[in-house]
PDB file of C-alpha atoms in Angstrom:
ATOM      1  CA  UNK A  15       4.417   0.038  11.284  1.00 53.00           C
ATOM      2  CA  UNK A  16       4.411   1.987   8.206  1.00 60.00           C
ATOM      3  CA  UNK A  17       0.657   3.242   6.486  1.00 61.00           C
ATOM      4  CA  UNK A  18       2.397   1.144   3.639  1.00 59.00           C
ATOM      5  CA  UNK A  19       3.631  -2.043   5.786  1.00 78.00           C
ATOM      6  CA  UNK A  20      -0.283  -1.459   7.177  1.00 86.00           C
ATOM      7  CA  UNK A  21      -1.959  -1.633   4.213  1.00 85.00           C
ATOM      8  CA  UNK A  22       0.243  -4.719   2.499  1.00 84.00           C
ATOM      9  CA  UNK A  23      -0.793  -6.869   5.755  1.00 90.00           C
ATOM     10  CA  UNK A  24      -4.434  -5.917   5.315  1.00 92.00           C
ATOM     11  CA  UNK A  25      -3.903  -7.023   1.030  1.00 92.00           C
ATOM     12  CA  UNK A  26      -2.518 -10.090   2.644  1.00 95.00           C
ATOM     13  CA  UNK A  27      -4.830 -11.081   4.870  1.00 95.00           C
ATOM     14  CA  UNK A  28      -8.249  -9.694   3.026  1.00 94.00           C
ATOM     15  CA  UNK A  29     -10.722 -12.979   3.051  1.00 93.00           C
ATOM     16  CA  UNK A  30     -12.288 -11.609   0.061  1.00 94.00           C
ATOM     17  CA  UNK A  31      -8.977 -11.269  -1.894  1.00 93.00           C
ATOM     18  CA  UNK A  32      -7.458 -14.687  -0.644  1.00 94.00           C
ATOM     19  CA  UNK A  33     -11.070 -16.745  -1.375  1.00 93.00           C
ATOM     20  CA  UNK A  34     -12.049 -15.158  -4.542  1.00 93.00           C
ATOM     21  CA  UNK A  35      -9.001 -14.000  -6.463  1.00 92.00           C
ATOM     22  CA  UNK A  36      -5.563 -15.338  -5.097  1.00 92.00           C
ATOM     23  CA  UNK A  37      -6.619 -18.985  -4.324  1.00 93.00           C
ATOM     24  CA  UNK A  38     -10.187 -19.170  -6.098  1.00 91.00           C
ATOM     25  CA  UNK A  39      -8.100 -21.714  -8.441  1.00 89.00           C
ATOM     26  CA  UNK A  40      -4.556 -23.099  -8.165  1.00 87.00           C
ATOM     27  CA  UNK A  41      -2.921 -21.636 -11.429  1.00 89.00           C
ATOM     28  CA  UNK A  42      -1.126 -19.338  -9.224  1.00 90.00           C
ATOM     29  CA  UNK A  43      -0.330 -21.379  -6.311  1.00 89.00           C
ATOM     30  CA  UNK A  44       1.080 -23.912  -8.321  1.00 89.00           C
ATOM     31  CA  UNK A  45       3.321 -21.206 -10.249  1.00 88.00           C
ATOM     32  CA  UNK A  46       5.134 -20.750  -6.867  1.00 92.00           C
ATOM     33  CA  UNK A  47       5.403 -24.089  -6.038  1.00 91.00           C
ATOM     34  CA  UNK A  48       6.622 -25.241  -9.187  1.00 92.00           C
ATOM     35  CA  UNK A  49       9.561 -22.688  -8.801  1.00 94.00           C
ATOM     36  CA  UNK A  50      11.123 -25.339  -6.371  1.00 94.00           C
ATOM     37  CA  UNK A  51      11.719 -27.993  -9.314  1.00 94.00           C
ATOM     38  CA  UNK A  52      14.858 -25.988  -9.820  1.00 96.00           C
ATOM     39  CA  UNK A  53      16.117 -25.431  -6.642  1.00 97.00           C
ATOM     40  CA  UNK A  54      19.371 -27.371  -5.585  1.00 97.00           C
ATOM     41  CA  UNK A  55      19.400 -29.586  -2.896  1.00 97.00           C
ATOM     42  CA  UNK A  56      15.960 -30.546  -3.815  1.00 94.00           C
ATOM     43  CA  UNK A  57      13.444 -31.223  -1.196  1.00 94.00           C
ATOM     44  CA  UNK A  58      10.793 -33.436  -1.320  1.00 94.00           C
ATOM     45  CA  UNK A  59       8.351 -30.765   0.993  1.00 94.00           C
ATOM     46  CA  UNK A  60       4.967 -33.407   1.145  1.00 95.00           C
ATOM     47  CA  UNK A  61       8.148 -36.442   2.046  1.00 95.00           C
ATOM     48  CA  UNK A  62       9.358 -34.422   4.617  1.00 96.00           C
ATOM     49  CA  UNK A  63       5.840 -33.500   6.233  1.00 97.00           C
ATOM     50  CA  UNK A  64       5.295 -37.724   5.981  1.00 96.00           C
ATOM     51  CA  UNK A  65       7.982 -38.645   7.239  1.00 96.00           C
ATOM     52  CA  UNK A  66       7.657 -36.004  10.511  1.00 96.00           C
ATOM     53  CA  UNK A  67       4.246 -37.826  11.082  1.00 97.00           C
ATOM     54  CA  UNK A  68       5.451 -41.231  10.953  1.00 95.00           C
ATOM     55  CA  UNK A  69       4.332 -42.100  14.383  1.00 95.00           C
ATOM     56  CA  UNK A  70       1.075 -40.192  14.182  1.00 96.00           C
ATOM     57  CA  UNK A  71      -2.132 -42.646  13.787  1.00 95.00           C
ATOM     58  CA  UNK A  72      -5.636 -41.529  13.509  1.00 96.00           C
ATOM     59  CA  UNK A  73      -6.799 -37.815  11.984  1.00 98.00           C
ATOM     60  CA  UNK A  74      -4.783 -35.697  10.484  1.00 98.00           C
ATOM     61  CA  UNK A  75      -6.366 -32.179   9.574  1.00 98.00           C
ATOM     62  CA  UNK A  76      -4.172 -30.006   6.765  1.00 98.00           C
ATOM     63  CA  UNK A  77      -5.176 -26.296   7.629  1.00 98.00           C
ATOM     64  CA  UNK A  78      -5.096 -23.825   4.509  1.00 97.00           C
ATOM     65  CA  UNK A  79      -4.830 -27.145   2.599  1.00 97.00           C
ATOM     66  CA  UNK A  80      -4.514 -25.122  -1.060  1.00 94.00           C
ATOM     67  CA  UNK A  81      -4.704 -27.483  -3.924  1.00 93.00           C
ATOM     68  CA  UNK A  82      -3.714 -30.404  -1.981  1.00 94.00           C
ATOM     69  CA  UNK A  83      -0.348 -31.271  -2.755  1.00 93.00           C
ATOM     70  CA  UNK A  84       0.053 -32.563   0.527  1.00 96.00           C
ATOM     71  CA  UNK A  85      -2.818 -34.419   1.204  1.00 96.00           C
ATOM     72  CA  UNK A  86      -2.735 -36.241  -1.744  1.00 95.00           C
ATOM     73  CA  UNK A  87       1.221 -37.244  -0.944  1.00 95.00           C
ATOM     74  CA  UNK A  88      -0.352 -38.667   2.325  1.00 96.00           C
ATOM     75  CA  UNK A  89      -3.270 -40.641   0.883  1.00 95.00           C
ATOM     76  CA  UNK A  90      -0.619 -42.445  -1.151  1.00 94.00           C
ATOM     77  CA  UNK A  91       1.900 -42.986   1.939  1.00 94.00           C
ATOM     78  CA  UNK A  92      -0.156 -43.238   3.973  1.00 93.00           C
ATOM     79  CA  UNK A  93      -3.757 -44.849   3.441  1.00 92.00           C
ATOM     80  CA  UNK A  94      -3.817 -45.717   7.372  1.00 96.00           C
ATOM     81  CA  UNK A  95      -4.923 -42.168   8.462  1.00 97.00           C
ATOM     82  CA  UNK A  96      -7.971 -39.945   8.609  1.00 97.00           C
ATOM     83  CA  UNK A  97      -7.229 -36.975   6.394  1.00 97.00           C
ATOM     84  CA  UNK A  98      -8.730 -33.477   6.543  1.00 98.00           C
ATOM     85  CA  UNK A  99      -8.491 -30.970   4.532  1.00 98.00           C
ATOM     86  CA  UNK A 100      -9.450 -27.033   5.049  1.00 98.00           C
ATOM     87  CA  UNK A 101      -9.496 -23.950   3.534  1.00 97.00           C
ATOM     88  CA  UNK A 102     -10.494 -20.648   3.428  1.00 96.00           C
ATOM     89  CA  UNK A 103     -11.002 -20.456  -0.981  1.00 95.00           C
ATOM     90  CA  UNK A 104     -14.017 -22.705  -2.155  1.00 95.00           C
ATOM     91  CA  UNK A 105     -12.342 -22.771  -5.654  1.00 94.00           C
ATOM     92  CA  UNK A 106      -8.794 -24.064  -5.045  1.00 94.00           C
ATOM     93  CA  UNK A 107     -10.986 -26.945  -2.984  1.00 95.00           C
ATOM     94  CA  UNK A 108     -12.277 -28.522  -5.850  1.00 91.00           C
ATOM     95  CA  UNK A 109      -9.746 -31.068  -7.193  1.00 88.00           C
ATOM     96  CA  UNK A 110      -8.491 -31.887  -3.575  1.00 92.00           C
ATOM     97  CA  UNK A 111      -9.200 -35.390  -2.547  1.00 86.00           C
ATOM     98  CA  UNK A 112     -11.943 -35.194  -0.083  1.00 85.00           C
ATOM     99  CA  UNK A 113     -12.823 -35.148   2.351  1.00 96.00           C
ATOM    100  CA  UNK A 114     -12.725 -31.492   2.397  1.00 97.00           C
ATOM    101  CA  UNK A 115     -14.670 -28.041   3.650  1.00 97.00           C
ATOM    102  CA  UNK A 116     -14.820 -24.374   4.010  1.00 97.00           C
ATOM    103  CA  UNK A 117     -13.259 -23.309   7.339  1.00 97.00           C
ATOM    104  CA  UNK A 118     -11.316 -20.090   8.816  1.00 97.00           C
ATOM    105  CA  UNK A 119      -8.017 -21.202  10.813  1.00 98.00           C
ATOM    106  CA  UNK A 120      -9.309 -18.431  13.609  1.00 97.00           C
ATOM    107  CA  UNK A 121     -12.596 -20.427  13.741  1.00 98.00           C
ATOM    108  CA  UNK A 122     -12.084 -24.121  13.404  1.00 98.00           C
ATOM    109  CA  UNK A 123     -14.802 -26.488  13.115  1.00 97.00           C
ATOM    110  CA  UNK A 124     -13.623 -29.104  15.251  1.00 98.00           C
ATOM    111  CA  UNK A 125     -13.682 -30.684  18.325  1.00 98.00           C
ATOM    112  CA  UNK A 126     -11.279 -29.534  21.861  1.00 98.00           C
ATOM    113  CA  UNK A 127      -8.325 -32.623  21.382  1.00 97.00           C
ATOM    114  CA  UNK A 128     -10.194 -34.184  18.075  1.00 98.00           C
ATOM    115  CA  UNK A 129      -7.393 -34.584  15.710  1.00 98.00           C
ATOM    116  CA  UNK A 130      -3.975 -36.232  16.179  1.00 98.00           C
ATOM    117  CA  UNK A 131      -1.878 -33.721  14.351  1.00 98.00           C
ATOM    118  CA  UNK A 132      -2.103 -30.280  12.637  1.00 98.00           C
ATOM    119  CA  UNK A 133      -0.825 -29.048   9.182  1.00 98.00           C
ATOM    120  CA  UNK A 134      -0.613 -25.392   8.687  1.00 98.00           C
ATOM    121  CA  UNK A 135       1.970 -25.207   5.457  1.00 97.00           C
ATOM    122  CA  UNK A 136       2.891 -21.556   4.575  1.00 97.00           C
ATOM    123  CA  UNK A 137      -0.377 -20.028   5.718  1.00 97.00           C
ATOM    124  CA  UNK A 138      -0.309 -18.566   8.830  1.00 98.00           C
ATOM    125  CA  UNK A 139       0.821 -15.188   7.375  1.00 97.00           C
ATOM    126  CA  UNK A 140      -2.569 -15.068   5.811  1.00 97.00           C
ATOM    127  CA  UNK A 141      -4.397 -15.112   9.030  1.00 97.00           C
ATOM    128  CA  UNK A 142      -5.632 -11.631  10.327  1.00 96.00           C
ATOM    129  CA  UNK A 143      -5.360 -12.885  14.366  1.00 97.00           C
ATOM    130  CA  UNK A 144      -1.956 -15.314  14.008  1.00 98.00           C
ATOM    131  CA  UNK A 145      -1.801 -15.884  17.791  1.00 98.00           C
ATOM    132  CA  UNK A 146      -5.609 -17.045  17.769  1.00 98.00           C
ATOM    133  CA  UNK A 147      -4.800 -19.515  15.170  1.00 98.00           C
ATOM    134  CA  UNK A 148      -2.006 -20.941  17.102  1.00 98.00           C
ATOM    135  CA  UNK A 149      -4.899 -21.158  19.665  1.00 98.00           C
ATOM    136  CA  UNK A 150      -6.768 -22.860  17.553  1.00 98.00           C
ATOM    137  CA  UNK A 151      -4.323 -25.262  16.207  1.00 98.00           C
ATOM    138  CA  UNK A 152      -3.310 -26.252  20.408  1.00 98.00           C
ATOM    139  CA  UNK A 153      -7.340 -26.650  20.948  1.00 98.00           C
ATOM    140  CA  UNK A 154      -7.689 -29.067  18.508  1.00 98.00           C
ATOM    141  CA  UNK A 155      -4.542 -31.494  18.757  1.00 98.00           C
ATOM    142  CA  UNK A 156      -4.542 -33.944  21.250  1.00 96.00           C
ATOM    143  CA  UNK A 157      -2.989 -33.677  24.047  1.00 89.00           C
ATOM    144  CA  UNK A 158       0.531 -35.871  22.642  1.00 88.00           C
ATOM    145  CA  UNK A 159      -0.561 -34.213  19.392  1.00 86.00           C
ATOM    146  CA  UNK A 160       1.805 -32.701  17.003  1.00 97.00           C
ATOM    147  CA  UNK A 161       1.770 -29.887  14.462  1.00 98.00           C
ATOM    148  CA  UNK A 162       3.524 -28.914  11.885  1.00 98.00           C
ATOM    149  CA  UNK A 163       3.677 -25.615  10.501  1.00 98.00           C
ATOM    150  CA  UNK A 164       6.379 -23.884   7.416  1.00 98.00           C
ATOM    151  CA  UNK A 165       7.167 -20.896   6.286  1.00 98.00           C
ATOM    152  CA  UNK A 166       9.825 -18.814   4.375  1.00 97.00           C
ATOM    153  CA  UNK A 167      12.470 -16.537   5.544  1.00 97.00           C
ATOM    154  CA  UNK A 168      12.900 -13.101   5.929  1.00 95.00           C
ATOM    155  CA  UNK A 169      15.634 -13.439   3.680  1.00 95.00           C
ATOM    156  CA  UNK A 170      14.306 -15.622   1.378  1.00 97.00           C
ATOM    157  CA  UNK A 171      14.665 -14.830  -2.335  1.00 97.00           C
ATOM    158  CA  UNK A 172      15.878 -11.587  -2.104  1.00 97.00           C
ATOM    159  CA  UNK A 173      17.109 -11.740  -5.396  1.00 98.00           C
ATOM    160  CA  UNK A 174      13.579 -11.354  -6.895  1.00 97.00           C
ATOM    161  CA  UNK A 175      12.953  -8.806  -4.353  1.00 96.00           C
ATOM    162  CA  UNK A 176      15.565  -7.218  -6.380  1.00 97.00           C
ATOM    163  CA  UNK A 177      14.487  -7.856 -10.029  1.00 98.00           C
ATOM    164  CA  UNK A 178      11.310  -6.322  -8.468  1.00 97.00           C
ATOM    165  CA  UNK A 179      12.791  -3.206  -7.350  1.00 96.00           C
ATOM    166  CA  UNK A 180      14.916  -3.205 -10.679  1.00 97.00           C
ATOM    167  CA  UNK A 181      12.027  -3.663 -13.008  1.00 97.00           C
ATOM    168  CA  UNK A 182       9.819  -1.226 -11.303  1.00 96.00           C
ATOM    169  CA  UNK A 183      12.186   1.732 -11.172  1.00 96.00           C
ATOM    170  CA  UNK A 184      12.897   0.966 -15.158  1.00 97.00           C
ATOM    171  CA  UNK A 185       8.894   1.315 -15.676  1.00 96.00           C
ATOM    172  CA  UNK A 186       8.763   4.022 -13.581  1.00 95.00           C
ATOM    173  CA  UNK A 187      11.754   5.831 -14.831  1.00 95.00           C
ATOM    174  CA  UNK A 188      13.605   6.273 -11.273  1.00 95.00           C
ATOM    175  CA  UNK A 189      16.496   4.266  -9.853  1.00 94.00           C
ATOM    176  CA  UNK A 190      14.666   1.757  -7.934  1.00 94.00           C
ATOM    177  CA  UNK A 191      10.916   1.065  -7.403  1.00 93.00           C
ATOM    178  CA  UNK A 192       8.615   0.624  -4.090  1.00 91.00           C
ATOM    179  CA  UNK A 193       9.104  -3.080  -3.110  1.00 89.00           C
ATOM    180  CA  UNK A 194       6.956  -6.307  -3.683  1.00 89.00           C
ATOM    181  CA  UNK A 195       4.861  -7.334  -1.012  1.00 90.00           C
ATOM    182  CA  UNK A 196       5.879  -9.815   1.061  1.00 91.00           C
ATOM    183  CA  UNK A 197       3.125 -12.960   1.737  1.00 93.00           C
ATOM    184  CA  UNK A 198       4.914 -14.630   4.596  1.00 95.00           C
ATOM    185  CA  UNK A 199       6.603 -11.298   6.330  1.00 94.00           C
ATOM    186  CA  UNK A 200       3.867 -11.272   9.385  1.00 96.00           C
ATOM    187  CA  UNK A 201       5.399 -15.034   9.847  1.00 97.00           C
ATOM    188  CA  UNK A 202       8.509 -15.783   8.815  1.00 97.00           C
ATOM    189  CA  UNK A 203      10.849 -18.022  10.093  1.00 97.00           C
ATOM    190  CA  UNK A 204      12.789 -16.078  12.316  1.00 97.00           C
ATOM    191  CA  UNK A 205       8.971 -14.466  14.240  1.00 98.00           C
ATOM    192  CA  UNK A 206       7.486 -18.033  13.541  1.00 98.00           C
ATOM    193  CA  UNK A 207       9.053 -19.154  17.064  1.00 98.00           C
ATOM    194  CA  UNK A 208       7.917 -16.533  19.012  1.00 98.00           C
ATOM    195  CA  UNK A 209       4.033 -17.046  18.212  1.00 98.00           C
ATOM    196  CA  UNK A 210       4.610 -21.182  18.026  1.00 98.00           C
ATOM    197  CA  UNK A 211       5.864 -21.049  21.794  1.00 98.00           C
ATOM    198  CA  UNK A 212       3.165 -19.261  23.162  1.00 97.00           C
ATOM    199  CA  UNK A 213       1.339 -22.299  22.979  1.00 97.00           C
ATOM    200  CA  UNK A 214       3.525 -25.379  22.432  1.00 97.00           C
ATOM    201  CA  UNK A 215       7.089 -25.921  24.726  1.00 96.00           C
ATOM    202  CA  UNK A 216       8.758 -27.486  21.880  1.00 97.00           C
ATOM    203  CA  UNK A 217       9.036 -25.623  18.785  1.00 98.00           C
ATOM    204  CA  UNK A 218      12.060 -27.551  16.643  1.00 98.00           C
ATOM    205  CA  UNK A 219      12.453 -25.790  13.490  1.00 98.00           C
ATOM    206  CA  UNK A 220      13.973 -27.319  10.365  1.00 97.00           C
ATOM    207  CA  UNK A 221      16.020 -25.100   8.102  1.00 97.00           C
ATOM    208  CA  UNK A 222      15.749 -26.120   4.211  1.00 97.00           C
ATOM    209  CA  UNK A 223      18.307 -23.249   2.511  1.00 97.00           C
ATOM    210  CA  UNK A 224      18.987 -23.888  -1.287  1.00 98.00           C
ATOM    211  CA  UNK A 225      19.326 -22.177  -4.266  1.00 98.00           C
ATOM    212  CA  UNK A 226      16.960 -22.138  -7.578  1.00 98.00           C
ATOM    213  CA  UNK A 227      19.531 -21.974 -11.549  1.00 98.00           C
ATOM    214  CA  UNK A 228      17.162 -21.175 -14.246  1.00 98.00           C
ATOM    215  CA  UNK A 229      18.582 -21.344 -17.687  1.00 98.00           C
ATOM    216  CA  UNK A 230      14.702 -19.530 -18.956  1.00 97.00           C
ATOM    217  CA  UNK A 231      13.006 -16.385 -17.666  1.00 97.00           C
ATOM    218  CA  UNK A 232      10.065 -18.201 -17.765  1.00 96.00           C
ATOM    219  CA  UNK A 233       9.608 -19.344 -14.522  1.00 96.00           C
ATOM    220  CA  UNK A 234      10.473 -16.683 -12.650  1.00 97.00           C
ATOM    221  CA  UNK A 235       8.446 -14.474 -14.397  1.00 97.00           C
ATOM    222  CA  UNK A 236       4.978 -16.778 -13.916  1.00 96.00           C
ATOM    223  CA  UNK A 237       6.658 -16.955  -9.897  1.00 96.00           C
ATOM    224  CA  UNK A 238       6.059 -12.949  -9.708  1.00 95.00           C
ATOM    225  CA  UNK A 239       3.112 -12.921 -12.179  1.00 95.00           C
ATOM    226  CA  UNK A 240       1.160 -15.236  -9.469  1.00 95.00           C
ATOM    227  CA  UNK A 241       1.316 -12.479  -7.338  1.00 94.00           C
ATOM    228  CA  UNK A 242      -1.449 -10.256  -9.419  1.00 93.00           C
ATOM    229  CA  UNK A 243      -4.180 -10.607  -6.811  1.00 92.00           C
ATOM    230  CA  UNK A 244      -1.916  -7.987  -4.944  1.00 93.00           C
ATOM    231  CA  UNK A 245      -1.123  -6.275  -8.302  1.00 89.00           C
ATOM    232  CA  UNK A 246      -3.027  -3.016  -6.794  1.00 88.00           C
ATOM    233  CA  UNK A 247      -0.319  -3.159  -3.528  1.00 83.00           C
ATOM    234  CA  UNK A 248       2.141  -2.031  -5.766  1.00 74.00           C
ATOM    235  CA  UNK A 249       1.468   1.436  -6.769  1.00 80.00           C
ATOM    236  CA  UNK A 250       3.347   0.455 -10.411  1.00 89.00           C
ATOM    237  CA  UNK A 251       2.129  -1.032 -13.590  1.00 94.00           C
ATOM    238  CA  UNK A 252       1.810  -4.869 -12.965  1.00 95.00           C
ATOM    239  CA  UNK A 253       2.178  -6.148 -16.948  1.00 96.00           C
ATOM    240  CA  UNK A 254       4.799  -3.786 -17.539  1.00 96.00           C
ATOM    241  CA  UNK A 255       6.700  -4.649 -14.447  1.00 97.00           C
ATOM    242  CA  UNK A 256       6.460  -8.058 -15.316  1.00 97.00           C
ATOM    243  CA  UNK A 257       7.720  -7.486 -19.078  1.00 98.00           C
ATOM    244  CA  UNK A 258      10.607  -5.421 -17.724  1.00 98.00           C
ATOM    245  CA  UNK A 259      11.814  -8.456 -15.155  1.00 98.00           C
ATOM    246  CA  UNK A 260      11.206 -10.662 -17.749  1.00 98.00           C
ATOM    247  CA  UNK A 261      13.975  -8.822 -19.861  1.00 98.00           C
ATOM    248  CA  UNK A 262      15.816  -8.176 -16.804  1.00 98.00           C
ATOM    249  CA  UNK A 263      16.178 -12.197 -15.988  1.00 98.00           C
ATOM    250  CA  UNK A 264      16.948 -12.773 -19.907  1.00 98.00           C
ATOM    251  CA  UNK A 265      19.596 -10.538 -19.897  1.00 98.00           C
ATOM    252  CA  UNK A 266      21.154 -12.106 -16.995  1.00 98.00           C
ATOM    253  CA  UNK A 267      21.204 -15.464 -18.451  1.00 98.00           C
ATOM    254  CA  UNK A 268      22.693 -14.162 -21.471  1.00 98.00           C
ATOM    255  CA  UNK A 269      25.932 -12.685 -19.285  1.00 98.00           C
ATOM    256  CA  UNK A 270      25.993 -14.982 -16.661  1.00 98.00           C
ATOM    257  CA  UNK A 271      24.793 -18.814 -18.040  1.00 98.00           C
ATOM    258  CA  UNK A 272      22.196 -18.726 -15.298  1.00 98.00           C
ATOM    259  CA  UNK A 273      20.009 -16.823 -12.613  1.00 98.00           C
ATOM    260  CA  UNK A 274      20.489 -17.527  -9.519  1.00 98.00           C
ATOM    261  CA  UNK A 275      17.820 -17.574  -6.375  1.00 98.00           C
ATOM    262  CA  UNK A 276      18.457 -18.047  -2.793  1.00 98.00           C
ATOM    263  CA  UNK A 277      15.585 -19.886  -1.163  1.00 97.00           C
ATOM    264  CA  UNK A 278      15.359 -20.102   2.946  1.00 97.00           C
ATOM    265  CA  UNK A 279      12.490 -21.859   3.907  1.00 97.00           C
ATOM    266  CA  UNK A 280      11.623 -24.376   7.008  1.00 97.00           C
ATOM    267  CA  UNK A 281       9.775 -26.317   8.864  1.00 98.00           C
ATOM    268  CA  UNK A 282       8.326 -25.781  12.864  1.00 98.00           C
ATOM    269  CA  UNK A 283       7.682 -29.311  14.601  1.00 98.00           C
ATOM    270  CA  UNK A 284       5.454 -28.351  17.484  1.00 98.00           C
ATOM    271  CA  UNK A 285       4.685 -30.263  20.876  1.00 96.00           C
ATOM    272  CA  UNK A 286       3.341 -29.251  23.965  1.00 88.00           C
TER     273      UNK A 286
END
């Protein structure tokens, strides 16, 4: 591992960073999710997770809950279960549907076999001890328990990964600038398996590829601007990177109609 590669999964798993800057609201969160609204076939990510716990009864606990959007698709599908949800930022907690609390994923408050399946939606890659939190996730889940984890791609939208490099080399005057940091690079979908099977036998993972048209800059630029509580991994000027992708992305649309970005994301359906 690079000092560089080091010091990005440090920014990406800081507590203090995550809890009071990157989720102590949801503005930026929901700037990545909303992303997806363009994104062709369309996937209906809180359906999906409902529909793989359709013959789960009893507690449900959604781990690194965020601002919700999950748990509030499951109070309206399903009023018949007990939901949970945790997380590791006070502020994003507080228009979540409760019942909700504070909790690490490497330390979870709950009960050997207390809960009937496990949510842990793109946030394992914030966790400083991943395998411990896969320990955590087996300890709690009963014993014909299921849990269901996602995650992003190594590959996915490489295209901004691009416009990053693009836009920072213009700011910077060079060629091509450092990269972005990568959130979900300690877990993506292609190591996801790896640390899932260590504790559960069946691992089934669920591909979702597609591809985001934008006819605006717009959002893609608020996509990369939610990334600012990391602003200081990037050894470049944040605003002005930002400004020049924004350009960048304009430009395209001009010449091409539309800009175009590959998403690969999935799903892992565990059971022991």
């Amino acid at each position: 591992m690079t000092d560089l590669s080091a010091a990005h999964d440090a920014a990406v798993t800081d507590r203090a960073r995550l809890a009071g800057s990157a989720y102590n609201g949801d503005r930026d969160l929901a700037a990545r999710q909303s992303l997806y609204q363009w994104q062709m076939p369309r996937y209906d990510l809180p359906g999906l997770v409902a529909e793989q716990l359709g013959d789960v009864r009893g507690r449900v606990v959604d781990i690194g809950c965020g601002n919700g959007k999950f748990i509030q698709r499951l109070r309206q599908d399903r009023g018949d279960l007990f939901l949970l949800g945790l997380d590791i930022a006070p502020g994003i907690l507080a228009d979540v549907p409760g019942p909700v609390a504070v909790a690490d994923a490497m330390r979870l408050p709950l009960a050997a076999r207390s809960v009937d399946a496990a949510l842990a939606l793109h946030m394992l890659y914030h966790v400083p001890d991943i395998p411990q939190a896969v320990r955590e996730l087996a300890r709690i889940v009963a014993g014909d328990g299921l849990v269901i984890v996602s995650t992003n791609s190594d590959r996915d939208k490489a295209e901004l990964d691009d416009l990053w490099q693009r836009a920072t080399g213009d700011v910077l005057g060079i060629d091509r600038g450092p990269a972005r940091i990568s959130l979900s690079a300690r877990f993506s979908l292609e190591k996801a398996p790896a640390f899932l099977g260590e504790q559960f036998s069946r691992v089934e993972v669920v591909e979702l590829p597609g591809t985001i048209t934008v006819h605006d800059p717009e959002p893609v630029v608020a996509h990369m601007a939610s990334y600012r509580a990391w602003a200081d991994q990037h050894d470049v000027p944040f605003d002005a990177t930002i400004d020049r992708a924004r350009t960048l992305v304009a430009d395209h649309i001009v010449r091409h109609g539309a800009y175009e970005i590959t998403c690969r994301g999935g799903l892992l359906v565990c059971r022991r």
